PDB file of C-alpha atoms in Angstrom:
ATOM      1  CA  UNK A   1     -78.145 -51.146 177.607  1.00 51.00           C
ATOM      2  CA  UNK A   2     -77.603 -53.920 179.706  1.00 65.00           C
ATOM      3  CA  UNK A   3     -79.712 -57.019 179.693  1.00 79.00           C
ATOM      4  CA  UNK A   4     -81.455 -58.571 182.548  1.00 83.00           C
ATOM      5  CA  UNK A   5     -79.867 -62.186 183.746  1.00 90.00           C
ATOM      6  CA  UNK A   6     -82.182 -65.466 183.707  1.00 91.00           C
ATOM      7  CA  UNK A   7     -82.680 -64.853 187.603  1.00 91.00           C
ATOM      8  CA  UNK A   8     -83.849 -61.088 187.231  1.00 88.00           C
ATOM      9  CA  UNK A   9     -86.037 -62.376 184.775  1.00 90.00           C
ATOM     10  CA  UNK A  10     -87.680 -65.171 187.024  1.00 90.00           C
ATOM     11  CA  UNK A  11     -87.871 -63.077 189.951  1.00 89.00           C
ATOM     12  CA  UNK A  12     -89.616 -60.432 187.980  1.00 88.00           C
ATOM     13  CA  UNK A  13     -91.872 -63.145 186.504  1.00 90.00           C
ATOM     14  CA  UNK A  14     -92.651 -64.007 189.948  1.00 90.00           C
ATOM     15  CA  UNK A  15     -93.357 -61.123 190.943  1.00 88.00           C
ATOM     16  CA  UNK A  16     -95.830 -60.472 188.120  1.00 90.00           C
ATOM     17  CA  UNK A  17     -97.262 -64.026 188.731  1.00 91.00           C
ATOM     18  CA  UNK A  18     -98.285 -63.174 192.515  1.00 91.00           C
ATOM     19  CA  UNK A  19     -99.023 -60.047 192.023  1.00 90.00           C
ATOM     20  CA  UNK A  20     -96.443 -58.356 194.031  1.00 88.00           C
ATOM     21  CA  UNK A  21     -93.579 -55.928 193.809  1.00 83.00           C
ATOM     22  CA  UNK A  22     -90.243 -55.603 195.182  1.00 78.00           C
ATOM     23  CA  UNK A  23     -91.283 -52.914 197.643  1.00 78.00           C
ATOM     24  CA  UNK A  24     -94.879 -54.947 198.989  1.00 83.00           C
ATOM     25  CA  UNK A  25     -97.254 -53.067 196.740  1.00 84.00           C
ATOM     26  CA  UNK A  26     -99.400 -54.895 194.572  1.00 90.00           C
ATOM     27  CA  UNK A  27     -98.887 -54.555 191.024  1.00 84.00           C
ATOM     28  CA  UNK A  28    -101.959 -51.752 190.497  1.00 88.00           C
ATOM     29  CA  UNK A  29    -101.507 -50.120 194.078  1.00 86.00           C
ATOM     30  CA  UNK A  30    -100.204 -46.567 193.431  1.00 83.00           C
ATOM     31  CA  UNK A  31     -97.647 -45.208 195.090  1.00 85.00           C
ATOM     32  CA  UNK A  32     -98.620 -42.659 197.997  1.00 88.00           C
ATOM     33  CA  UNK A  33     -98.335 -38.839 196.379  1.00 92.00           C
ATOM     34  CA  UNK A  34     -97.666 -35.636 198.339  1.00 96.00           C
ATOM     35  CA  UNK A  35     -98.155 -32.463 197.048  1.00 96.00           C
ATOM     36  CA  UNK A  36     -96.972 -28.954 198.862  1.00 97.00           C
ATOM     37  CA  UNK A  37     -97.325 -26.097 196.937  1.00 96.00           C
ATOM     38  CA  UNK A  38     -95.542 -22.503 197.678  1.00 95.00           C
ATOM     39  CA  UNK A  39     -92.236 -24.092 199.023  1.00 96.00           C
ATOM     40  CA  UNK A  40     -90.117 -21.181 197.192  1.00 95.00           C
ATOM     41  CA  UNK A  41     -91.260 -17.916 197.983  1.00 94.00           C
ATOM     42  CA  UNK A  42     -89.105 -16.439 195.675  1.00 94.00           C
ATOM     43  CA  UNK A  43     -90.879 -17.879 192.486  1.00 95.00           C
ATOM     44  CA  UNK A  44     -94.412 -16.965 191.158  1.00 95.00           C
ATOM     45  CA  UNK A  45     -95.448 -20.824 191.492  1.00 96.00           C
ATOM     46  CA  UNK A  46     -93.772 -24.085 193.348  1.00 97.00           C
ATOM     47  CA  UNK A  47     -94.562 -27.328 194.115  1.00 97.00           C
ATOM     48  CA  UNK A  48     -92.467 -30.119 196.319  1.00 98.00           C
ATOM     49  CA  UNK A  49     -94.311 -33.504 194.835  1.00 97.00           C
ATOM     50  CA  UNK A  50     -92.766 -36.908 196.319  1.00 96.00           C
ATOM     51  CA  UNK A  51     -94.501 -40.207 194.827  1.00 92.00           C
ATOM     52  CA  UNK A  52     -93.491 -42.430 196.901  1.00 88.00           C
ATOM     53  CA  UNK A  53     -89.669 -42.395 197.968  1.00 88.00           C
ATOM     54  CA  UNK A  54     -89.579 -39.928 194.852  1.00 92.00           C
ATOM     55  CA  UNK A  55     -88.887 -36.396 195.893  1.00 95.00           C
ATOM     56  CA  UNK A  56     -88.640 -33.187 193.330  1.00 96.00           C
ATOM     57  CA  UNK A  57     -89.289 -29.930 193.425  1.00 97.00           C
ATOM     58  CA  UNK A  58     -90.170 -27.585 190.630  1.00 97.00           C
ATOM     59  CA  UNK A  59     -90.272 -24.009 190.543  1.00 97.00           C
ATOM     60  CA  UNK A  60     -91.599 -21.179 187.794  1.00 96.00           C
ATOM     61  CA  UNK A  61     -90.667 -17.341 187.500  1.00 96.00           C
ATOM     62  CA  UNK A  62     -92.253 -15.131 185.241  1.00 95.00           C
ATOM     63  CA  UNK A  63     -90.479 -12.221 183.672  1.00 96.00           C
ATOM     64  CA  UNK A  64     -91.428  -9.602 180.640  1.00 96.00           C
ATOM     65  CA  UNK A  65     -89.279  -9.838 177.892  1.00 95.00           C
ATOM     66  CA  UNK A  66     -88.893  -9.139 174.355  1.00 95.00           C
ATOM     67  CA  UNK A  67     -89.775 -12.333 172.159  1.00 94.00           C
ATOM     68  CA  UNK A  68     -86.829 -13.600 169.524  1.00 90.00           C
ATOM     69  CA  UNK A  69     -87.499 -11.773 166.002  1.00 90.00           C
ATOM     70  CA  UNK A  70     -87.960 -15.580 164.656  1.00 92.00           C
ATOM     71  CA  UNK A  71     -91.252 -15.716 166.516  1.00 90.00           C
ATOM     72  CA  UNK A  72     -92.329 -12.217 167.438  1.00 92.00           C
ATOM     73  CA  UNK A  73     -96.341 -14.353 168.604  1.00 92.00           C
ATOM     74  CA  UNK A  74     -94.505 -16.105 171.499  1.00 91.00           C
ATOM     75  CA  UNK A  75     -93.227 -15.900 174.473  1.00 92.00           C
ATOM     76  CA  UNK A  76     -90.477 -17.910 175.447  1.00 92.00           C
ATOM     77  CA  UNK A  77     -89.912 -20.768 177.795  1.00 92.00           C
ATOM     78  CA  UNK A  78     -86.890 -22.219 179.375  1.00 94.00           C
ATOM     79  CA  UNK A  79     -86.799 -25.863 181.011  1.00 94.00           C
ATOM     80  CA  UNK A  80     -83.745 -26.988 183.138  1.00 95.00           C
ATOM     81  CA  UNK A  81     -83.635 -30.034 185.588  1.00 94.00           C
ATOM     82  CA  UNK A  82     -80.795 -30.717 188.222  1.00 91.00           C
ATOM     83  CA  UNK A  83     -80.196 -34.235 189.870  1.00 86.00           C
ATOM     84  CA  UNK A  84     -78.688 -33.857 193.093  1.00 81.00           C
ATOM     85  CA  UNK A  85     -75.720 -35.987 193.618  1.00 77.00           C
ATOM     86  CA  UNK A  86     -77.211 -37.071 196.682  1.00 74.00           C
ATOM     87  CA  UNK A  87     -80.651 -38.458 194.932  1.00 71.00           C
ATOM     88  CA  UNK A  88     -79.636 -41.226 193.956  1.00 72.00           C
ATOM     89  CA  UNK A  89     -75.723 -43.242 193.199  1.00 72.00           C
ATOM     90  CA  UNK A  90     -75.395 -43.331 189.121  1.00 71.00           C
ATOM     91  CA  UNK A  91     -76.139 -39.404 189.723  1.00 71.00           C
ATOM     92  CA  UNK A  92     -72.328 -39.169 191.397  1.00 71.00           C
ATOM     93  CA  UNK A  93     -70.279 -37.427 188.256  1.00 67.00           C
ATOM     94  CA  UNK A  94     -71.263 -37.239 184.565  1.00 67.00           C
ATOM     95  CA  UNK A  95     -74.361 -39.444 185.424  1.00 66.00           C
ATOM     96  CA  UNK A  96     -76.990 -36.479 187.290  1.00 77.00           C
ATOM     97  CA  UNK A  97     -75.964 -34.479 184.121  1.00 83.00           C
ATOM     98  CA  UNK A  98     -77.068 -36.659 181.383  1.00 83.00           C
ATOM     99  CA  UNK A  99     -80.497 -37.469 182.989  1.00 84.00           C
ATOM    100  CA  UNK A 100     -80.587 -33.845 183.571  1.00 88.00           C
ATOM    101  CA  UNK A 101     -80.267 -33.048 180.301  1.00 88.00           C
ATOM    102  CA  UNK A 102     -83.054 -36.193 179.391  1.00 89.00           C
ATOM    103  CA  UNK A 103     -85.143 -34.939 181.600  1.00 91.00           C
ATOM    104  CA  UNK A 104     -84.964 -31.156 180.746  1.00 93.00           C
ATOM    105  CA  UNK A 105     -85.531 -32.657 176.695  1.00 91.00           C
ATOM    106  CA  UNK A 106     -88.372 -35.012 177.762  1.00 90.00           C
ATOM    107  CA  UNK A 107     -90.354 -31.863 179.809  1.00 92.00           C
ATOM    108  CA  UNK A 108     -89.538 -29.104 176.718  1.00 90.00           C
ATOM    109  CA  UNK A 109     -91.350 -31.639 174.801  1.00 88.00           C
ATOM    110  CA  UNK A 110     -94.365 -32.815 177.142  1.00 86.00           C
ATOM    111  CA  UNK A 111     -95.196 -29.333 178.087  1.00 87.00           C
ATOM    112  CA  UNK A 112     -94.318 -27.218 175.042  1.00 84.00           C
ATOM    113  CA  UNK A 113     -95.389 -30.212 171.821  1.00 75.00           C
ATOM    114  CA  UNK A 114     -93.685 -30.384 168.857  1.00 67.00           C
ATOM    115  CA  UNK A 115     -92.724 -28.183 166.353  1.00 66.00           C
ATOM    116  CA  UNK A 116     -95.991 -27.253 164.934  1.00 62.00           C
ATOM    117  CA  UNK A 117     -97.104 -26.983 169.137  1.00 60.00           C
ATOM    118  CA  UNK A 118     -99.643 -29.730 168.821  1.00 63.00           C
ATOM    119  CA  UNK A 119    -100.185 -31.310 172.239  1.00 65.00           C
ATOM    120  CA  UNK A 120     -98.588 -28.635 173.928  1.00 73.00           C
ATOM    121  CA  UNK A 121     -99.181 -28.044 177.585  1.00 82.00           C
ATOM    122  CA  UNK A 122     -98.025 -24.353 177.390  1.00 85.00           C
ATOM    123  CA  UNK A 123     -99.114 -22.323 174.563  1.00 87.00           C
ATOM    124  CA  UNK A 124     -96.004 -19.869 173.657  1.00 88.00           C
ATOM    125  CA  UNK A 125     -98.509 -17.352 172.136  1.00 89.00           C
ATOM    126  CA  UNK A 126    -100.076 -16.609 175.224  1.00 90.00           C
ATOM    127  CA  UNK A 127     -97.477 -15.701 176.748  1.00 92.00           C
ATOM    128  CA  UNK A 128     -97.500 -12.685 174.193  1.00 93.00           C
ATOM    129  CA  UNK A 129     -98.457  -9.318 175.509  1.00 93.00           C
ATOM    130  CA  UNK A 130     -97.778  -7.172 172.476  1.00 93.00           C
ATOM    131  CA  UNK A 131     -96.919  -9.086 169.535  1.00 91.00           C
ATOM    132  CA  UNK A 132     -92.958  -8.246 168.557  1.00 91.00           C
ATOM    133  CA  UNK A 133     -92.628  -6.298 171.325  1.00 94.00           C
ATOM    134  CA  UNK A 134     -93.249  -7.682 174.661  1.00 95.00           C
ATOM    135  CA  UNK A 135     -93.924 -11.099 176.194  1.00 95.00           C
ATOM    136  CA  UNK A 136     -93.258 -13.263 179.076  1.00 95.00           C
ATOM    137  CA  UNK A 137     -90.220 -15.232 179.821  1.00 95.00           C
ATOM    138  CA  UNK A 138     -91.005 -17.975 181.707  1.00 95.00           C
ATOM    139  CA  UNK A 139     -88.396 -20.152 183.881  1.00 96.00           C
ATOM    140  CA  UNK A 140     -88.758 -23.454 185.008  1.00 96.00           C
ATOM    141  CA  UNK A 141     -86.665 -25.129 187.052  1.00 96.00           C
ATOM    142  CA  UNK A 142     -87.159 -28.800 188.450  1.00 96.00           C
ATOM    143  CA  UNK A 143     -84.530 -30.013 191.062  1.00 94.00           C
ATOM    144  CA  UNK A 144     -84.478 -33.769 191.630  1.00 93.00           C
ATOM    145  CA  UNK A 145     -83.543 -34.417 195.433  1.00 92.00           C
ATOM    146  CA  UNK A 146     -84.742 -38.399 195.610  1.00 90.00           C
ATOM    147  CA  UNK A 147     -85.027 -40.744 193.141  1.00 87.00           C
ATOM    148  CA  UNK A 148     -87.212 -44.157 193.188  1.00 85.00           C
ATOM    149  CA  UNK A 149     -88.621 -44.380 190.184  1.00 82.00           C
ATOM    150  CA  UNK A 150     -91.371 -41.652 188.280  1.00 87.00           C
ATOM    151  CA  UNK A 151     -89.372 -38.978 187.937  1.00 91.00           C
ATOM    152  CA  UNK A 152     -91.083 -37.719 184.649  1.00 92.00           C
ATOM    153  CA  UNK A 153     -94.168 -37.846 186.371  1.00 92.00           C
ATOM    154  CA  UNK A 154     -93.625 -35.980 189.620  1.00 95.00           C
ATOM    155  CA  UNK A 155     -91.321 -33.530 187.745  1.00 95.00           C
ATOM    156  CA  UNK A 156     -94.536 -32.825 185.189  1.00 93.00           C
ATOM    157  CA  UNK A 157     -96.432 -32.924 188.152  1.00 94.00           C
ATOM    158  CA  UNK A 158     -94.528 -29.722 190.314  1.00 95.00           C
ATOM    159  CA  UNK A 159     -94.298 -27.797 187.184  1.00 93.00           C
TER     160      UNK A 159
END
């Protein structure tokens, strides 16, 4: 990690001081959110969300499956995030692939809890429709097409 320099440190300070950020806001002024949902016909739910100069777009399919004989009570659920090249410039190579990955990590976790499921936003046993048998496979996928800042939040937010 790389530390800020005495001069980021006073601007920022400044900033804080007169209540003002870097793009004009002030420092409790939201940035403006858009939300379009249905932009991929193709999947059973989508949403395009842009907070600010933040744009993503997340996308869910829905197929029946057979659940894994480790847990025949839930369905399953699989999370993957791309970061277009063209989103932002530390995206260019090796970079859109590790925040991909941290981002795909960060969602499994938000949405699905931890291991006991506590504070999960998707409960894998209802996506059960006869125990050890059958159950929904759900697919999310989140693509990342501009990047300002809050992309957590208006990834969570499409899905």
């Amino acid at each position: 990690m790389v530390g800020l320099s005495v001069g980021e440190k006073h601007f920022i300070q400044g900033g804080i001081a007169q209540d003002l950020r870097s793009d004009g806001r002030k420092r409790l002024t939201y940035r403006p959110i858009y939300v379009e949902t249905g932009v991929i016909p193709q999947a059973h739910g989508s949403a395009r969300v842009r907070l600010g100069a933040t744009d993503v777009i997340a996308s869910v399919k829905a197929e029946l499956g057979k659940p894994s004989a480790l847990q025949p009570d839930k369905g399953n659920i699989a999370i993957y995030v791309d970061c277009s090249p063209t989103a932002a410039p530390m995206f260019e190579g090796r970079g859109g692939e590790e925040l991909s990955t941290e981002l795909s990590v960060a969602l499994q976790r938000c949405l699905l809890g931890g291991k006991s499921g506590a504070g999960a936003g998707i409960d894998p046993t209802s996506l059960v429709v006869v125990e050890g048998k059958v159950c929904w496979d759900l697919y999310i996928d989140g693509l990342v097409i501009s990047s300002d800042g809050n992309l957590l939040d208006a990834l969570a937010a499409a899905i």
